[in-house]
Coordinates of C-alpha atoms and ligand atoms in Angstrom, one line a residue:
M1 CA -20.3 41.2 -7.9
V2 CA -20.6 44.5 -9.7
R3 CA -22.5 47.0 -7.7
R4 CA -25.3 48.8 -9.5
P5 CA -26.8 52.1 -8.6
A6 CA -30.4 52.2 -7.3
Y7 CA -33.1 52.5 -9.9
L8 CA -34.2 56.1 -9.4
H9 CA -30.8 57.4 -8.6
A10 CA -29.7 55.7 -11.9
V11 CA -32.2 57.5 -14.0
G12 CA -31.3 60.9 -12.7
L13 CA -27.6 60.0 -13.1
A14 CA -28.3 59.0 -16.7
V15 CA -29.6 62.4 -17.6
L16 CA -26.6 64.1 -16.0
L17 CA -24.2 61.7 -17.7
S18 CA -25.7 62.0 -21.1
I19 CA -25.2 65.8 -20.9
L20 CA -21.7 65.4 -19.6
T21 CA -20.7 62.8 -22.1
T22 CA -21.9 64.9 -25.0
L23 CA -19.6 67.6 -23.8
I24 CA -16.6 65.5 -23.0
V25 CA -14.5 63.4 -25.3
A26 CA -12.0 61.6 -23.3
P27 CA -10.1 58.3 -23.1
A28 CA -12.1 55.3 -21.8
H29 CA -13.3 55.8 -18.2
A30 CA -16.1 54.3 -16.1
V31 CA -19.4 56.1 -16.2
S32 CA -22.0 53.8 -14.6
G33 CA -21.1 51.1 -12.1
D34 CA -18.1 49.2 -13.1
T35 CA -19.2 47.9 -16.4
S36 CA -19.6 51.0 -18.6
A37 CA -17.1 53.3 -20.4
V38 CA -16.8 56.2 -22.7
S39 CA -14.0 56.2 -25.2
Q40 CA -12.8 58.0 -28.4
H41 CA -11.2 55.6 -30.8
G42 CA -12.6 52.1 -30.2
M43 CA -14.6 50.1 -27.7
V44 CA -15.4 46.5 -26.9
V45 CA -18.4 45.6 -24.7
A46 CA -18.1 42.0 -23.7
E47 CA -19.5 39.6 -21.1
T48 CA -16.0 39.1 -19.4
A49 CA -13.3 41.7 -18.6
E50 CA -10.7 39.5 -20.4
A51 CA -12.7 39.3 -23.6
S52 CA -13.2 43.0 -23.6
A53 CA -9.4 43.5 -23.1
A54 CA -8.7 41.0 -25.8
G55 CA -10.7 43.0 -28.3
V56 CA -9.2 46.3 -27.3
E57 CA -5.7 44.8 -27.6
I58 CA -6.4 43.8 -31.2
L59 CA -7.9 47.3 -31.9
K60 CA -4.8 48.9 -30.4
H61 CA -2.6 46.8 -32.6
G62 CA -4.3 48.1 -35.7
G63 CA -7.0 45.5 -36.1
N64 CA -10.4 46.5 -37.2
A65 CA -13.7 45.8 -35.5
I66 CA -14.0 42.4 -37.3
D67 CA -10.6 41.3 -36.0
A68 CA -11.4 42.5 -32.6
A69 CA -14.8 40.8 -32.5
C70 CA -13.2 37.5 -33.4
A71 CA -10.5 37.9 -30.7
A72 CA -13.1 38.8 -28.1
A73 CA -15.4 35.9 -29.2
L74 CA -12.5 33.4 -28.8
A75 CA -11.5 34.9 -25.5
T76 CA -15.2 34.7 -24.3
G77 CA -15.2 31.1 -25.2
V78 CA -12.3 30.6 -22.7
T79 CA -13.4 32.8 -19.9
H80 CA -17.2 32.2 -20.3
A81 CA -16.8 28.5 -21.1
A82 CA -20.2 27.5 -19.8
S83 CA -21.9 29.8 -22.3
C84 CA -20.0 29.6 -25.6
G85 CA -17.0 28.4 -27.4
I86 CA -15.6 26.7 -30.5
G87 CA -17.9 23.8 -30.0
G88 CA -20.8 26.1 -30.6
G89 CA -22.0 28.7 -33.1
G90 CA -23.4 32.1 -33.5
F91 CA -24.5 35.1 -35.5
M92 CA -22.6 38.2 -36.4
L93 CA -24.3 41.5 -37.6
F94 CA -22.1 44.3 -38.7
Y95 CA -21.7 47.6 -40.5
L96 CA -18.6 48.5 -42.5
A97 CA -17.9 52.3 -42.9
S98 CA -15.9 51.6 -46.1
T99 CA -18.9 50.3 -47.9
G100 CA -21.7 51.9 -45.9
K101 CA -23.4 48.5 -45.8
Y102 CA -24.8 46.1 -43.2
Y103 CA -23.9 42.5 -43.2
A104 CA -25.2 39.3 -41.5
L105 CA -23.2 36.1 -41.0
D106 CA -25.0 33.0 -39.8
Y107 CA -22.7 30.3 -38.4
R108 CA -25.3 28.7 -36.4
E109 CA -24.9 24.9 -35.7
R110 CA -26.7 22.4 -38.1
A111 CA -28.5 19.2 -37.2
P112 CA -26.4 16.2 -38.3
L113 CA -27.3 14.6 -41.7
K114 CA -28.5 11.5 -39.8
A115 CA -30.9 13.5 -37.7
T116 CA -34.6 12.8 -38.1
A117 CA -37.8 14.4 -36.8
T118 CA -38.3 11.5 -34.5
M119 CA -34.8 11.1 -33.2
F120 CA -35.8 12.1 -29.7
V121 CA -38.9 9.8 -29.5
R122 CA -38.6 6.7 -27.3
D123 CA -41.4 4.2 -27.0
G124 CA -43.7 6.6 -28.7
H125 CA -43.0 9.5 -26.4
P126 CA -40.7 12.4 -26.9
D127 CA -37.8 12.3 -24.5
E128 CA -36.7 15.9 -24.2
S129 CA -33.7 15.1 -21.9
L130 CA -31.9 13.5 -24.9
A131 CA -31.9 16.9 -26.7
R132 CA -30.7 18.7 -23.6
S133 CA -27.5 16.8 -22.7
G134 CA -25.5 13.9 -24.0
A135 CA -24.1 13.2 -27.5
L136 CA -27.5 13.2 -29.3
A137 CA -27.9 16.9 -28.3
I138 CA -24.9 17.9 -30.3
A139 CA -25.3 19.8 -33.5
V140 CA -22.4 20.4 -35.9
P141 CA -20.5 23.4 -34.6
G142 CA -20.2 26.6 -36.7
E143 CA -18.0 28.9 -34.6
I144 CA -14.6 28.3 -36.3
A145 CA -16.2 28.4 -39.8
G146 CA -17.8 31.7 -39.0
I147 CA -14.7 33.3 -37.6
D148 CA -12.6 32.0 -40.5
A149 CA -15.2 33.3 -43.1
V150 CA -15.5 36.8 -41.7
L151 CA -11.7 37.2 -41.1
R152 CA -11.0 36.2 -44.7
R153 CA -13.5 38.5 -46.2
Y154 CA -13.4 41.6 -44.0
G155 CA -10.6 41.1 -41.4
T156 CA -7.1 42.4 -41.6
M157 CA -5.4 39.9 -39.3
T158 CA -4.7 36.2 -39.4
F159 CA -6.5 33.7 -37.1
Q160 CA -3.4 33.1 -35.0
Q161 CA -3.1 36.9 -34.4
V162 CA -6.7 37.2 -33.3
A163 CA -6.6 34.0 -31.3
A164 CA -3.5 35.0 -29.4
P165 CA -5.3 36.6 -26.4
A166 CA -7.5 33.5 -26.1
V167 CA -4.5 31.1 -26.3
R168 CA -2.8 33.1 -23.6
L169 CA -5.8 33.0 -21.3
A170 CA -6.3 29.3 -21.8
E171 CA -2.6 28.5 -21.4
N172 CA -1.6 30.8 -18.5
G173 CA -5.0 30.7 -16.8
F174 CA -7.5 33.3 -15.8
A175 CA -9.3 34.2 -12.6
L176 CA -12.7 32.7 -12.4
S177 CA -15.4 35.3 -12.5
P178 CA -18.4 35.2 -10.1
H179 CA -20.6 34.4 -13.0
L180 CA -18.7 31.3 -14.1
A181 CA -18.1 30.3 -10.6
R182 CA -21.9 30.2 -10.0
E183 CA -22.4 28.2 -13.2
I184 CA -19.8 25.7 -12.2
S185 CA -21.2 25.4 -8.6
S186 CA -24.8 24.9 -9.9
M187 CA -23.7 22.3 -12.5
A188 CA -21.1 20.6 -10.3
D189 CA -23.0 17.3 -10.2
H190 CA -23.2 17.1 -13.9
L191 CA -19.6 18.2 -14.4
K192 CA -18.4 15.4 -12.2
L193 CA -19.8 12.9 -14.7
D194 CA -17.7 14.1 -17.5
P195 CA -13.9 13.5 -17.1
G196 CA -12.9 16.4 -19.4
L197 CA -15.2 19.0 -17.7
A198 CA -14.3 17.7 -14.2
A199 CA -10.6 18.0 -14.9
V200 CA -10.8 21.6 -16.0
F201 CA -13.6 23.1 -13.9
L202 CA -13.6 21.1 -10.6
K203 CA -10.9 20.9 -8.0
P204 CA -9.2 17.5 -7.6
D205 CA -11.5 16.7 -4.7
G206 CA -14.5 17.2 -7.0
T207 CA -15.7 20.5 -5.3
A208 CA -16.3 23.7 -7.2
P209 CA -13.6 26.4 -7.3
K210 CA -14.3 29.8 -5.9
P211 CA -14.3 33.2 -7.8
G212 CA -10.7 34.3 -8.3
D213 CA -9.4 30.8 -8.5
I214 CA -7.3 30.3 -11.6
I215 CA -8.7 28.0 -14.3
F216 CA -6.4 26.6 -17.0
Q217 CA -7.5 25.1 -20.3
K218 CA -4.2 24.0 -21.7
N219 CA -5.7 21.5 -24.1
L220 CA -7.9 24.1 -25.6
A221 CA -4.9 26.4 -26.0
A222 CA -3.1 23.6 -27.9
T223 CA -6.2 23.1 -30.1
L224 CA -6.5 26.8 -30.9
R225 CA -2.7 26.8 -31.9
R226 CA -3.3 23.7 -34.0
L227 CA -5.8 25.5 -36.1
G228 CA -3.0 27.6 -37.5
D229 CA -4.1 30.1 -40.1
Q230 CA -6.4 27.7 -42.0
P231 CA -8.7 27.1 -39.0
A232 CA -11.8 25.9 -41.0
E233 CA -9.7 23.5 -43.1
V234 CA -8.2 22.0 -39.9
F235 CA -11.3 22.0 -37.8
Y236 CA -13.8 20.7 -40.4
R237 CA -11.8 18.6 -42.9
G238 CA -8.7 17.7 -40.9
P239 CA -7.6 15.7 -37.9
I240 CA -9.7 17.8 -35.4
A241 CA -13.0 16.8 -37.1
E242 CA -11.8 13.2 -37.1
E243 CA -11.1 13.4 -33.3
L244 CA -14.4 15.1 -32.5
V245 CA -16.4 12.6 -34.6
Q246 CA -14.7 9.7 -32.7
F247 CA -15.5 11.3 -29.4
I248 CA -19.1 12.1 -30.3
Q249 CA -19.9 8.7 -31.8
G250 CA -18.1 7.1 -28.8
H251 CA -20.7 8.7 -26.6
G252 CA -23.6 7.6 -28.8
G253 CA -23.9 10.6 -31.0
I254 CA -24.6 10.7 -34.8
V255 CA -22.4 13.4 -36.0
T256 CA -20.1 12.2 -38.9
S257 CA -17.0 13.4 -40.8
E258 CA -19.4 14.2 -43.7
D259 CA -21.3 16.6 -41.4
F260 CA -18.1 18.5 -40.6
A261 CA -16.9 18.5 -44.2
A262 CA -20.3 19.8 -45.4
Y263 CA -20.6 22.6 -42.8
Q264 CA -20.7 26.2 -44.3
P265 CA -21.5 29.5 -42.7
V266 CA -24.2 31.5 -44.6
W267 CA -24.0 35.2 -45.6
R268 CA -27.5 36.6 -45.3
E269 CA -29.2 39.9 -46.0
P270 CA -30.1 41.6 -42.7
L271 CA -33.7 42.4 -42.1
H272 CA -34.5 46.1 -41.3
R273 CA -37.4 48.3 -40.5
A274 CA -38.0 51.9 -39.7
Y275 CA -38.7 52.8 -36.1
R276 CA -39.5 56.5 -35.1
G277 CA -37.0 57.9 -37.7
F278 CA -34.4 55.3 -37.1
D279 CA -33.6 52.3 -39.2
V280 CA -33.2 49.0 -37.2
Y281 CA -31.1 46.2 -38.6
V282 CA -31.4 42.6 -37.3
M283 CA -30.4 39.1 -38.2
P284 CA -32.9 37.3 -40.4
P285 CA -34.1 33.7 -39.8
P286 CA -33.1 31.4 -38.3
S287 CA -32.7 34.2 -35.8
S288 CA -35.7 35.7 -34.1
G289 CA -34.6 39.2 -35.2
G290 CA -37.9 39.6 -37.2
V291 CA -39.9 39.2 -34.0
L292 CA -38.1 42.1 -32.5
L293 CA -38.9 44.2 -35.6
E294 CA -42.5 43.3 -35.3
M295 CA -42.6 44.3 -31.6
L296 CA -41.1 47.7 -32.5
G297 CA -43.7 48.1 -35.3
M298 CA -46.5 47.5 -32.7
L299 CA -44.9 50.1 -30.4
E300 CA -44.4 52.8 -33.1
T301 CA -47.8 54.5 -32.6
G302 CA -48.3 56.7 -29.6
P303 CA -45.8 58.5 -27.4
L304 CA -44.1 55.6 -25.6
G305 CA -41.6 57.9 -23.9
G306 CA -44.4 59.8 -22.2
L307 CA -45.5 56.7 -20.3
G308 CA -42.5 57.0 -17.9
V309 CA -39.4 54.8 -17.5
N310 CA -40.5 51.3 -16.4
S311 CA -44.0 52.7 -15.4
S312 CA -46.7 50.1 -15.0
P313 CA -48.6 51.4 -18.1
Y314 CA -45.4 51.2 -20.1
L315 CA -44.6 47.7 -18.9
A316 CA -48.2 46.5 -19.6
R317 CA -47.9 47.9 -23.1
I318 CA -44.7 46.0 -23.8
I319 CA -45.9 42.8 -22.2
E320 CA -48.8 42.7 -24.6
V321 CA -46.5 43.4 -27.5
M322 CA -44.0 40.8 -26.4
R323 CA -46.8 38.2 -26.2
E324 CA -47.9 39.0 -29.8
G325 CA -44.3 38.8 -31.1
F326 CA -43.8 35.5 -29.4
I327 CA -47.0 34.0 -30.8
D328 CA -45.6 34.8 -34.3
R329 CA -42.2 33.4 -33.4
E330 CA -43.5 30.0 -34.1
K331 CA -43.5 30.8 -37.8
Y332 CA -39.8 31.4 -37.8
A333 CA -37.2 28.6 -38.6
D334 CA -34.3 27.8 -41.0
P335 CA -35.3 29.5 -44.3
A336 CA -33.6 26.7 -46.2
F337 CA -36.3 24.3 -45.0
V338 CA -39.3 26.5 -44.4
K339 CA -40.8 29.5 -46.1
V340 CA -40.8 32.1 -43.2
P341 CA -43.4 34.7 -44.1
V342 CA -41.2 37.6 -43.0
V343 CA -42.7 40.1 -45.5
E344 CA -46.3 39.3 -44.3
L345 CA -45.3 39.3 -40.7
L346 CA -43.6 42.7 -41.0
S347 CA -46.3 44.2 -43.2
A348 CA -48.3 47.3 -41.9
Q349 CA -51.5 45.3 -42.0
H350 CA -50.2 42.4 -39.9
I351 CA -48.6 44.7 -37.4
D352 CA -51.8 46.8 -37.1
Q353 CA -53.8 43.6 -36.4
A354 CA -51.2 42.4 -33.8
R355 CA -51.2 45.8 -32.2
E356 CA -55.0 45.6 -31.9
R357 CA -54.8 42.2 -30.2
A358 CA -52.1 43.5 -27.9
L359 CA -54.2 46.4 -26.9
H360 CA -57.3 44.3 -26.3
H361 CA -55.9 41.1 -24.8
K362 CA -57.9 39.6 -22.0
L363 CA -55.9 38.0 -19.2
T364 CA -56.5 34.4 -18.3
P365 CA -53.2 33.5 -16.6
P366 CA -52.5 29.9 -15.6
P367 CA -49.6 29.2 -13.2
A368 CA -46.4 28.1 -15.0
E369 CA -42.7 27.9 -14.9
T370 CA -40.1 29.4 -17.3
A371 CA -36.5 28.4 -17.6
H372 CA -33.8 30.8 -16.5
D373 CA -30.9 30.4 -18.9
H374 CA -27.3 31.3 -18.2
G375 CA -25.8 30.2 -21.6
T376 CA -24.9 32.3 -24.6
A377 CA -22.7 35.4 -24.7
N378 CA -22.9 38.7 -26.6
L379 CA -20.3 41.2 -27.5
I380 CA -20.2 44.6 -29.4
V381 CA -17.2 46.3 -31.1
A382 CA -16.8 49.7 -32.6
D383 CA -13.5 50.8 -34.2
R384 CA -12.0 54.2 -35.2
Q385 CA -13.1 53.8 -38.9
G386 CA -16.7 53.7 -37.8
D387 CA -17.2 49.9 -38.2
V388 CA -19.6 48.3 -35.8
V389 CA -20.0 44.5 -35.0
V390 CA -22.6 42.8 -32.7
L391 CA -21.8 39.2 -32.2
T392 CA -23.8 36.6 -30.2
T393 CA -22.3 33.2 -29.6
T394 CA -23.5 30.1 -27.9
I395 CA -23.2 26.4 -27.0
N396 CA -26.8 26.8 -25.8
T397 CA -27.6 26.0 -22.1
S398 CA -24.9 26.0 -19.4
F399 CA -22.0 23.7 -20.4
G400 CA -24.0 22.7 -23.6
A401 CA -24.3 19.0 -24.0
R402 CA -22.2 18.7 -20.7
L403 CA -19.5 16.8 -22.7
M404 CA -15.9 18.0 -23.3
D405 CA -13.6 16.3 -25.7
P406 CA -10.8 16.0 -23.1
K407 CA -7.9 15.9 -25.5
L408 CA -9.0 18.9 -27.6
G409 CA -10.5 20.8 -24.6
I410 CA -13.7 21.6 -26.6
I411 CA -17.0 21.7 -24.9
L412 CA -19.8 20.4 -27.3
N413 CA -23.1 22.3 -27.7
N414 CA -26.6 21.0 -27.0
E415 CA -28.1 23.2 -29.8
M416 CA -30.5 20.4 -30.9
D417 CA -32.6 21.5 -28.0
D418 CA -33.4 24.7 -29.8
F419 CA -35.4 22.5 -32.2
G420 CA -38.9 21.5 -31.2
V421 CA -38.4 17.8 -30.3
A422 CA -42.1 17.3 -30.9
P423 CA -45.1 19.5 -31.4
G424 CA -46.2 21.2 -28.1
V425 CA -43.2 19.8 -26.2
P426 CA -41.3 22.6 -24.5
N427 CA -37.5 23.0 -24.6
A428 CA -35.2 24.2 -21.9
F429 CA -36.6 27.7 -22.4
R430 CA -40.3 26.5 -22.2
L431 CA -40.6 27.4 -25.9
E432 CA -43.0 24.8 -27.4
G433 CA -42.1 22.7 -30.4
E434 CA -43.7 23.9 -33.6
P435 CA -43.8 22.1 -37.0
A436 CA -41.7 24.9 -38.7
N437 CA -38.9 24.2 -36.3
E438 CA -38.9 20.4 -36.2
V439 CA -35.6 18.5 -36.6
A440 CA -34.5 17.7 -40.2
P441 CA -31.0 16.6 -41.5
G442 CA -28.7 19.6 -42.0
K443 CA -31.3 22.1 -40.7
R444 CA -30.4 25.0 -38.3
P445 CA -32.5 25.4 -35.2
L446 CA -34.5 28.6 -34.6
S447 CA -32.5 30.9 -32.4
S448 CA -33.5 33.7 -30.0
M449 CA -30.1 35.4 -30.5
A450 CA -30.9 38.8 -31.8
P451 CA -28.0 41.3 -32.5
V452 CA -29.2 44.7 -33.5
I453 CA -27.8 47.8 -35.0
V454 CA -29.9 51.0 -35.0
A455 CA -29.0 53.5 -37.7
K456 CA -29.8 57.2 -38.3
N457 CA -29.3 58.6 -41.8
G458 CA -27.7 55.3 -42.8
K459 CA -25.0 55.3 -40.0
P460 CA -25.1 53.2 -36.8
I461 CA -25.9 55.1 -33.7
L462 CA -26.6 52.2 -31.3
A463 CA -25.7 48.5 -31.2
V464 CA -27.4 46.1 -28.8
G465 CA -27.3 42.4 -28.1
G466 CA -27.8 39.9 -25.3
S467 CA -27.7 36.4 -23.9
G468 CA -30.2 34.3 -22.1
G469 CA -32.5 32.4 -24.5
P470 CA -35.8 34.0 -25.3
T471 CA -35.0 36.8 -22.8
I472 CA -32.6 38.1 -25.4
V473 CA -35.4 39.3 -27.6
T474 CA -37.3 41.1 -24.8
G475 CA -34.1 42.3 -23.0
V476 CA -32.7 43.9 -26.2
L477 CA -36.2 45.4 -26.9
Q478 CA -36.3 47.1 -23.5
V479 CA -32.7 48.4 -23.6
M480 CA -33.4 49.8 -27.1
L481 CA -36.6 51.6 -26.0
D482 CA -34.8 53.0 -22.9
V483 CA -32.1 54.6 -25.2
L484 CA -34.3 55.5 -28.1
D485 CA -37.6 56.5 -26.4
F486 CA -36.5 57.5 -23.0
H487 CA -33.2 59.0 -23.9
L488 CA -31.2 57.2 -21.3
G489 CA -27.5 56.3 -21.6
P490 CA -26.4 52.7 -22.2
G491 CA -25.2 52.2 -18.6
V492 CA -28.6 53.1 -17.1
S493 CA -30.6 51.4 -19.8
V494 CA -28.7 48.1 -19.3
D495 CA -29.0 48.4 -15.6
L496 CA -32.7 49.1 -15.3
P497 CA -34.8 46.1 -14.0
R498 CA -36.4 44.2 -16.9
I499 CA -39.5 41.9 -17.5
H500 CA -40.0 39.0 -19.9
E501 CA -43.1 37.7 -21.5
Q502 CA -43.1 34.9 -24.1
A503 CA -46.9 34.2 -24.7
S504 CA -46.6 30.6 -23.3
P505 CA -46.4 30.1 -20.4
E506 CA -48.6 33.1 -19.7
T507 CA -46.5 34.4 -16.8
V508 CA -44.7 37.6 -16.8
I509 CA -41.1 37.2 -15.4
V510 CA -40.0 40.2 -13.4
E511 CA -36.6 40.9 -12.0
E512 CA -36.6 41.3 -8.2
K513 CA -35.0 44.7 -8.6
M514 CA -38.2 46.1 -10.0
P515 CA -39.8 48.5 -7.5
A516 CA -42.5 46.7 -5.4
Q517 CA -45.2 49.2 -6.3
T518 CA -44.7 48.6 -10.0
S519 CA -45.0 44.9 -9.6
S520 CA -48.1 45.3 -7.5
A521 CA -49.6 47.6 -10.1
L522 CA -49.0 44.9 -12.7
T523 CA -50.6 42.3 -10.5
Q524 CA -53.6 44.6 -10.0
M525 CA -54.0 44.8 -13.7
G526 CA -54.3 41.0 -13.8
Y527 CA -50.9 39.8 -14.7
R528 CA -49.5 36.7 -13.0
L529 CA -45.9 37.6 -12.1
R530 CA -43.0 35.4 -11.3
V531 CA -40.1 37.2 -9.6
V532 CA -36.6 36.0 -10.4
P533 CA -33.2 37.3 -9.2
M534 CA -32.3 38.3 -12.8
L535 CA -33.0 37.9 -16.4
G536 CA -30.5 37.5 -19.2
A537 CA -27.7 40.0 -19.9
V538 CA -27.8 42.8 -22.5
G539 CA -24.9 45.0 -23.7
A540 CA -25.3 48.3 -25.5
L541 CA -23.0 50.7 -27.3
K542 CA -23.8 54.2 -28.6
T543 CA -21.6 54.5 -31.6
Q544 CA -21.2 58.2 -32.4
P545 CA -17.7 58.4 -33.9
G546 CA -15.3 59.9 -31.4
N547 CA -17.7 59.5 -28.5
L548 CA -18.3 55.8 -27.9
Q549 CA -20.5 55.1 -24.9
G550 CA -20.8 51.4 -24.0
A551 CA -22.2 49.3 -21.2
A552 CA -21.8 45.7 -20.3
D553 CA -24.3 44.1 -18.1
G554 CA -23.5 43.8 -14.4
R555 CA -25.9 40.8 -14.2
K556 CA -23.1 38.7 -15.8
G557 CA -20.2 40.9 -14.8
G558 CA -18.9 41.9 -18.2
L559 CA -17.1 45.1 -19.1
A560 CA -17.0 47.9 -21.7
S561 CA -13.5 49.1 -22.3
G562 CA -12.0 51.3 -25.0
Y563 CA -9.2 53.6 -25.8
Ligands
LIG1 N1 -29.2 28.7 -27.9 C1 -30.0 29.8 -27.6 C2 -30.6 30.4 -28.8 O1 -30.0 30.4 -29.9 O2 -31.6 31.0 -28.8

């Protein structure tokens, strides 16, 4: 496990480091714990060391940030296999220095064309377990379509060039990280039931491997090679689609060849909003990026930084703002199916009203549970031209649908659980089903993935993204505030203990690393707290050209590295 400095020590260290790092421009070196770095030419912040190295390898070979992000995403899919992979999908938000523009690519999974709003109802009752695992939980993957689309339009390398590090890791093996070892161990009983997953992730005697044991994914390596340099064609309209359809239908799923053939990623216009002199760019729906902008809008009045880093008055303020944001999240969904009132939700009038509610909310906390998610992965890349990419990718919860096509080595997502299976029925993240986000054929489920780029005078100065279901939105918010309002460096900001509030259930989740006096001050204010070992992971990268400062999150054991 990565060691992290103590909270107060870390804050003091941050001030010192931010002074030092503005004076020193040096090759990549660790600056906070083992997961942060400073570098001059390019940097990759990823949730595994191998993925970070894969991205840096591509940058060093002349690739741009788009090439490196694709390489790091594919390598993450191998080394962080419980969280993401080519059986899933994601979002990519990026800035290109050559055009001075911000771009958003949505390659989220889509519901199969045979899906219906009642597909998870049995004997008149919604059966949530069907959306959580098994073949009905599988939505049409978007990962390869997204990577292919962005490489063709803005990359400089071929698919096989960017896939090379991932192929090597899958073919030659990689040392199991503590994070993936924990996921395998906690999911071992499920993995045993699937021959593909058991063969790769369990030992021959059915027990879980230990951190440091070598994991091979030779069939996945072969599949990545088979994709050649026309990956979308081969994956969606060629033999791989046929094999996947046969596998999914053989397990009772409803995904067809037509679903694969019809899948297209969507180029979208990023949403953006001013915040204290910065411009914040986020993914539009079906991401929850707009919710993050609304939270920032509510926080814009008053001197937030003066409240003190992670002080109880500060935390109480952001808890109320998180609650209001999550209440409005129910209006978000796939914009091809539902009119999401983004303009109204981000209007000054609506934000003023939400802020008023946040300031005067009366606490009536019922006891409740909230899911702790280990799925999804985020990565951030900056290159020497000044391009910046934030990419979040997922197969949803740990090991997705818990099904791997054994011949192809592809783990299938359970993204159907990100829909509301029925009004009021909570999903794996205890987010309740809302009509806007009900299942429909070809629809994309609402996502909490929220890559963010913060700009000053048009140019990126900070990129942030995370993993961990709805804790992405609140985790990204807290790290942004720590950097923008409290002037902390990325390493300390990522490292500080965090909280999470999502309106329902009305319980504030607090990391156990939060100082006891802070938690007890929140309890005295009337908040019902639930203490958890850790919330989702967040990565951050300060993107000043020539002085890149990045931090991966020790919670999942990632790495920032550069050159
Ligand atoms: N699958 C997690 C999310 O997209 O929110």
